[in-house]
CSV table of C-alpha atoms in Angstrom, one decimal:
chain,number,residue,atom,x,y,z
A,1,UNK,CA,86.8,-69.3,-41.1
A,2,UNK,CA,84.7,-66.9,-39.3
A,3,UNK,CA,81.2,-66.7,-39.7
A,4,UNK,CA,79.3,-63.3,-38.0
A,5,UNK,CA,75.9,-62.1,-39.6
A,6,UNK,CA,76.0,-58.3,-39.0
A,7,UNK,CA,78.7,-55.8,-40.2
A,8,UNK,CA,80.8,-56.5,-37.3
A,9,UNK,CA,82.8,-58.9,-39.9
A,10,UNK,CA,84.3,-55.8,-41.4
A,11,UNK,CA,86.0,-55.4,-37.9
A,12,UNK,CA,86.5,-58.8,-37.7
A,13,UNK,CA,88.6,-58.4,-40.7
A,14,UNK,CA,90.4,-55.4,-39.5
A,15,UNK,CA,91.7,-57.1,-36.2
A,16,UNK,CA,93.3,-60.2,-38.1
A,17,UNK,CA,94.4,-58.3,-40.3
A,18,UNK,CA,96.0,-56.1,-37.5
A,19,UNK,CA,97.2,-59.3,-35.6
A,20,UNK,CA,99.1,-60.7,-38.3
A,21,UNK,CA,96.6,-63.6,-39.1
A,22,UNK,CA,94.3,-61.7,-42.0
A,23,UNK,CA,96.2,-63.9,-44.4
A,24,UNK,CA,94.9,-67.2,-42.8
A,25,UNK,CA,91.4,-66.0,-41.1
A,26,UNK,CA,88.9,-66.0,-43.4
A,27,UNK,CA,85.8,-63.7,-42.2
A,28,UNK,CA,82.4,-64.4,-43.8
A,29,UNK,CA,79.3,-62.1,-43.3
A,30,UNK,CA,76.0,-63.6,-43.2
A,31,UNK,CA,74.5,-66.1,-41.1
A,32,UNK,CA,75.9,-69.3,-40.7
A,33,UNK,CA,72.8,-71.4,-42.2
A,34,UNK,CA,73.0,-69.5,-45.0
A,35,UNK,CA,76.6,-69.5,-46.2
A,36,UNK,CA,78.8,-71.6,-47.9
A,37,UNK,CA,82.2,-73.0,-46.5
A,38,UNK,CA,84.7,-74.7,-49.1
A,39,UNK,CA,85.3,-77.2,-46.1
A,40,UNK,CA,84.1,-78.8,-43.0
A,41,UNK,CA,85.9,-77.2,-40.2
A,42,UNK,CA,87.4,-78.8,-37.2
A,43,UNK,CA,86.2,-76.3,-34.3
A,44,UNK,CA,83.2,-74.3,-34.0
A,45,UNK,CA,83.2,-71.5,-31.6
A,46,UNK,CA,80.0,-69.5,-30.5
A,47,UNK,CA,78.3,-67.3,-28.4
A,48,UNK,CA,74.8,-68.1,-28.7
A,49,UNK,CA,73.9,-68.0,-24.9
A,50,UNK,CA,70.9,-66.1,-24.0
A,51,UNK,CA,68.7,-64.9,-21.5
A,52,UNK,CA,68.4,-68.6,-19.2
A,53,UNK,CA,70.8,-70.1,-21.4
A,54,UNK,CA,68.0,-70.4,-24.8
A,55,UNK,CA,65.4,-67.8,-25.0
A,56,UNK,CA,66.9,-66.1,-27.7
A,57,UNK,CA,67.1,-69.5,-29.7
A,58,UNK,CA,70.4,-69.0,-30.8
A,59,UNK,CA,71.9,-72.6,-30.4
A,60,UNK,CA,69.7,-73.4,-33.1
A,61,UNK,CA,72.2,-72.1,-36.2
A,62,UNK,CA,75.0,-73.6,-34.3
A,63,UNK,CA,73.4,-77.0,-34.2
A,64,UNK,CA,72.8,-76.6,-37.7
A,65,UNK,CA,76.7,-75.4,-38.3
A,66,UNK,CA,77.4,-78.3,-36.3
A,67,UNK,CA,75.7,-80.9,-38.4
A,68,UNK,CA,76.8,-79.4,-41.7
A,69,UNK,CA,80.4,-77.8,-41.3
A,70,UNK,CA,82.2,-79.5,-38.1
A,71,UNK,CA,84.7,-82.5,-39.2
A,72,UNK,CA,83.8,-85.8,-37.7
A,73,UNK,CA,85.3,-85.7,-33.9
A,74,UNK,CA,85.8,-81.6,-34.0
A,75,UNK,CA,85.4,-79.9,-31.3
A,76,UNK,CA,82.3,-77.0,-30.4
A,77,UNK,CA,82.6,-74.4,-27.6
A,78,UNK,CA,81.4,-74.1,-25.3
A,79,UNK,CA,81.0,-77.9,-25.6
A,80,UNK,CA,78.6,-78.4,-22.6
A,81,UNK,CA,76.0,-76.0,-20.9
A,82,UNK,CA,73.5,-76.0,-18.0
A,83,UNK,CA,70.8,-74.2,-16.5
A,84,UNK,CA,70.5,-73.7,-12.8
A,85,UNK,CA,68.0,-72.0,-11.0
A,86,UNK,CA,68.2,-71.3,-7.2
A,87,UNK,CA,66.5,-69.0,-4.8
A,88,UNK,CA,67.0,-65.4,-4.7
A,89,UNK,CA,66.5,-62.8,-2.2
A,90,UNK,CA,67.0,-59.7,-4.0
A,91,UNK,CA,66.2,-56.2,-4.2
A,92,UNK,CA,66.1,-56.2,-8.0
A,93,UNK,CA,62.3,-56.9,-7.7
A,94,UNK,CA,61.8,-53.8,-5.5
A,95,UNK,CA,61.7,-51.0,-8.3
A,96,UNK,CA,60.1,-52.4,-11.2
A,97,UNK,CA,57.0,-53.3,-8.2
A,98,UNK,CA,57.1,-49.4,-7.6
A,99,UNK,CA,57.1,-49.0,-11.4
A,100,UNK,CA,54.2,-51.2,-11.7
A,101,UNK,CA,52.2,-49.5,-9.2
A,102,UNK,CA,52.5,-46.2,-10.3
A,103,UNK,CA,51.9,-47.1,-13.8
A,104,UNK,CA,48.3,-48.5,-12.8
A,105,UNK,CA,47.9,-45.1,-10.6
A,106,UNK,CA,48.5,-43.3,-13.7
A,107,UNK,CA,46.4,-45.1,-15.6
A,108,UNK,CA,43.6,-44.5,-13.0
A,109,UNK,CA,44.0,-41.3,-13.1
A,110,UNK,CA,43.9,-41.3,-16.6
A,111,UNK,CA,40.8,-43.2,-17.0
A,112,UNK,CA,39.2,-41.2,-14.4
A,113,UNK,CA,40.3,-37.8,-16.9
A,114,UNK,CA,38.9,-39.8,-20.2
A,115,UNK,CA,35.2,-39.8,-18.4
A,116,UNK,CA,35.2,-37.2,-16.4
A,117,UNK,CA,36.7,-34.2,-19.1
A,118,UNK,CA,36.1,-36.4,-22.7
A,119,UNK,CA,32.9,-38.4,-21.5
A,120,UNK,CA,34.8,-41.6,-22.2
A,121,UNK,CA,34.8,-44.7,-20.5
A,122,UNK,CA,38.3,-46.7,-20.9
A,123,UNK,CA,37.4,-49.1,-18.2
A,124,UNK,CA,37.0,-52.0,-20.5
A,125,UNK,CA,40.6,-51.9,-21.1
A,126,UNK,CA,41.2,-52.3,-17.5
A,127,UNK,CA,42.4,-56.0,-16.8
A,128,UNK,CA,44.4,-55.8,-20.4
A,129,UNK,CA,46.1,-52.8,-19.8
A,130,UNK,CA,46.9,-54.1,-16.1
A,131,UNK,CA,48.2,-57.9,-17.5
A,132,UNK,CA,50.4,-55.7,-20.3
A,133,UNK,CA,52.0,-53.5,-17.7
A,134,UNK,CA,52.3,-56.9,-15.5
A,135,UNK,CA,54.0,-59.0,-18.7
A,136,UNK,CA,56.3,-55.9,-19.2
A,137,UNK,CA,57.1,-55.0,-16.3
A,138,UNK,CA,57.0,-58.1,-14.0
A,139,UNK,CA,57.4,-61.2,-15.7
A,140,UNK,CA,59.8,-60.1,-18.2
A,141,UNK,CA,63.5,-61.1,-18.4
A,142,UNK,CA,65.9,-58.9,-16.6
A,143,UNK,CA,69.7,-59.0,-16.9
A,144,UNK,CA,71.4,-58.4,-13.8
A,145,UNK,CA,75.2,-59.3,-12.1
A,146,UNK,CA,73.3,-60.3,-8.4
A,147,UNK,CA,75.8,-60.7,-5.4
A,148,UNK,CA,76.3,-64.1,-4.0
A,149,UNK,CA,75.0,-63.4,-0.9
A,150,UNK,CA,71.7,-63.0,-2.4
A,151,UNK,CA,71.4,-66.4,-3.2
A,152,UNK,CA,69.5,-68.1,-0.3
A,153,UNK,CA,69.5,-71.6,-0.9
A,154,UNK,CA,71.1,-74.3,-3.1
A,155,UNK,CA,70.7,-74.2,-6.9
A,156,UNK,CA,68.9,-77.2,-8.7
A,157,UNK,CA,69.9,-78.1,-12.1
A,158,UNK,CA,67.3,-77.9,-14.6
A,159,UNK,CA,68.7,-78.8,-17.5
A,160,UNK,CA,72.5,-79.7,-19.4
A,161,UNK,CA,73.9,-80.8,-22.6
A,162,UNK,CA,77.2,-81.4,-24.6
A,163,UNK,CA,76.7,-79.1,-28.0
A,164,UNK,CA,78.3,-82.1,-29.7
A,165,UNK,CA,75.6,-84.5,-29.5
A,166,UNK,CA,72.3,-82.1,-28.5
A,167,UNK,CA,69.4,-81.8,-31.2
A,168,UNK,CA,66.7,-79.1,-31.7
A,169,UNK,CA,64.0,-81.3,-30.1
A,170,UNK,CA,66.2,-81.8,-26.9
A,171,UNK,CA,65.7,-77.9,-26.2
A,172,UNK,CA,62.3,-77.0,-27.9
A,173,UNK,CA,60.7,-77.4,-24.7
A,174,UNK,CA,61.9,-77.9,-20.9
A,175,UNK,CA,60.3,-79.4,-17.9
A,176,UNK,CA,61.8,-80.7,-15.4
A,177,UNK,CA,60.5,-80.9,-11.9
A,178,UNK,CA,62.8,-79.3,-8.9
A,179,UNK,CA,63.0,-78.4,-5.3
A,180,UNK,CA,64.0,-75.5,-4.4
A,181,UNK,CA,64.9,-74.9,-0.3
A,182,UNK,CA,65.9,-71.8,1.3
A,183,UNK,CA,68.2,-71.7,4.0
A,184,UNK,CA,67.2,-71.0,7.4
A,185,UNK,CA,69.5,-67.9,7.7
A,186,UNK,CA,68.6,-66.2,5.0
A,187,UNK,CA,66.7,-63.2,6.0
């Protein structure tokens, strides 16, 4: 059986069908808590990996798959997964800075329009506006393919599981403390 929740199963349904296996795949559309197997299964695969391995909060339906569908000593994969973090000396940073800053030069110029043309005074909404451009454009997530050779020191683990054996309350929250060193010839 395969289990996808959007209208991709439609193509899912197409390529067995064009492989020569749409006789013994079975594609299901909906989401995998919600649907109805006439079996348990014996593996479970999945990509539910998100930004830092869980902030999407996808492992959560698999767990629950897991637990419901997977026949006692099937298999899940990925069957194990980690999160790493290591420093980084990167130019990704560079831009969205230079974004940042103009956007609170706009906005001062803005403000600056509002009470000098409309007799308004928007600087209440200062240190809000600034933390809302900071949040969005700072401390957000961004997905990026970073050479090697920016990494500048060893990686420390934060964090692994097997998929077979971790629970919802194993991954709600994570802290772990870590030590991070950067190499002397890093630049």
């Amino acid at each position: 059986y395969a289990v996808e929740a959007t209208s991709m199963a439609k193509h899912a349904r197409r390529l067995a069908a064009a492989n020569g296996v749409g006789d013994v795949v079975v594609v299901l559309e909906g989401y995998m808590e919600q649907v109805t197997l006439p079996e348990q299964v014996d593996v479970i695969v999945s990509e539910w990996m998100g930004y830092f391995l869980l902030r999407e909060s996808m492992l959560d339906p698999v767990i629950a798959a897991r637990d419901k569908w997977l026949k006692p000593n099937g298999a899940l994969f990925p069957s194990s997964a980690s999160i790493y973090l290591a420093p980084l000396c990167s130019s990704l940073y560079a831009p969205k800075l230079r974004e940042f800053e103009r956007e609170v030069s706009g906005w001062s110029h803005f403000k600056d329009f509002m009470g000098r043309e409309n007799g308004v005074d928007i600087s209440v909404l200062d240190a809000e506006w600034q933390q809302e451009q900071r949040d969005y454009l700072l401390h957000s997530c961004l997905w990026q393919l970073i050479d090697p050779a920016e990494v500048v020191g060893e990686a420390a683990r934060l964090l692994h599981f097997e998929t077979a054996t971790v629970t919802q309350a194993d991954v709600a929250t994570v802290t772990r403390p870590f030590e991070l060193t950067i190499s002397s010839d890093s630049e």
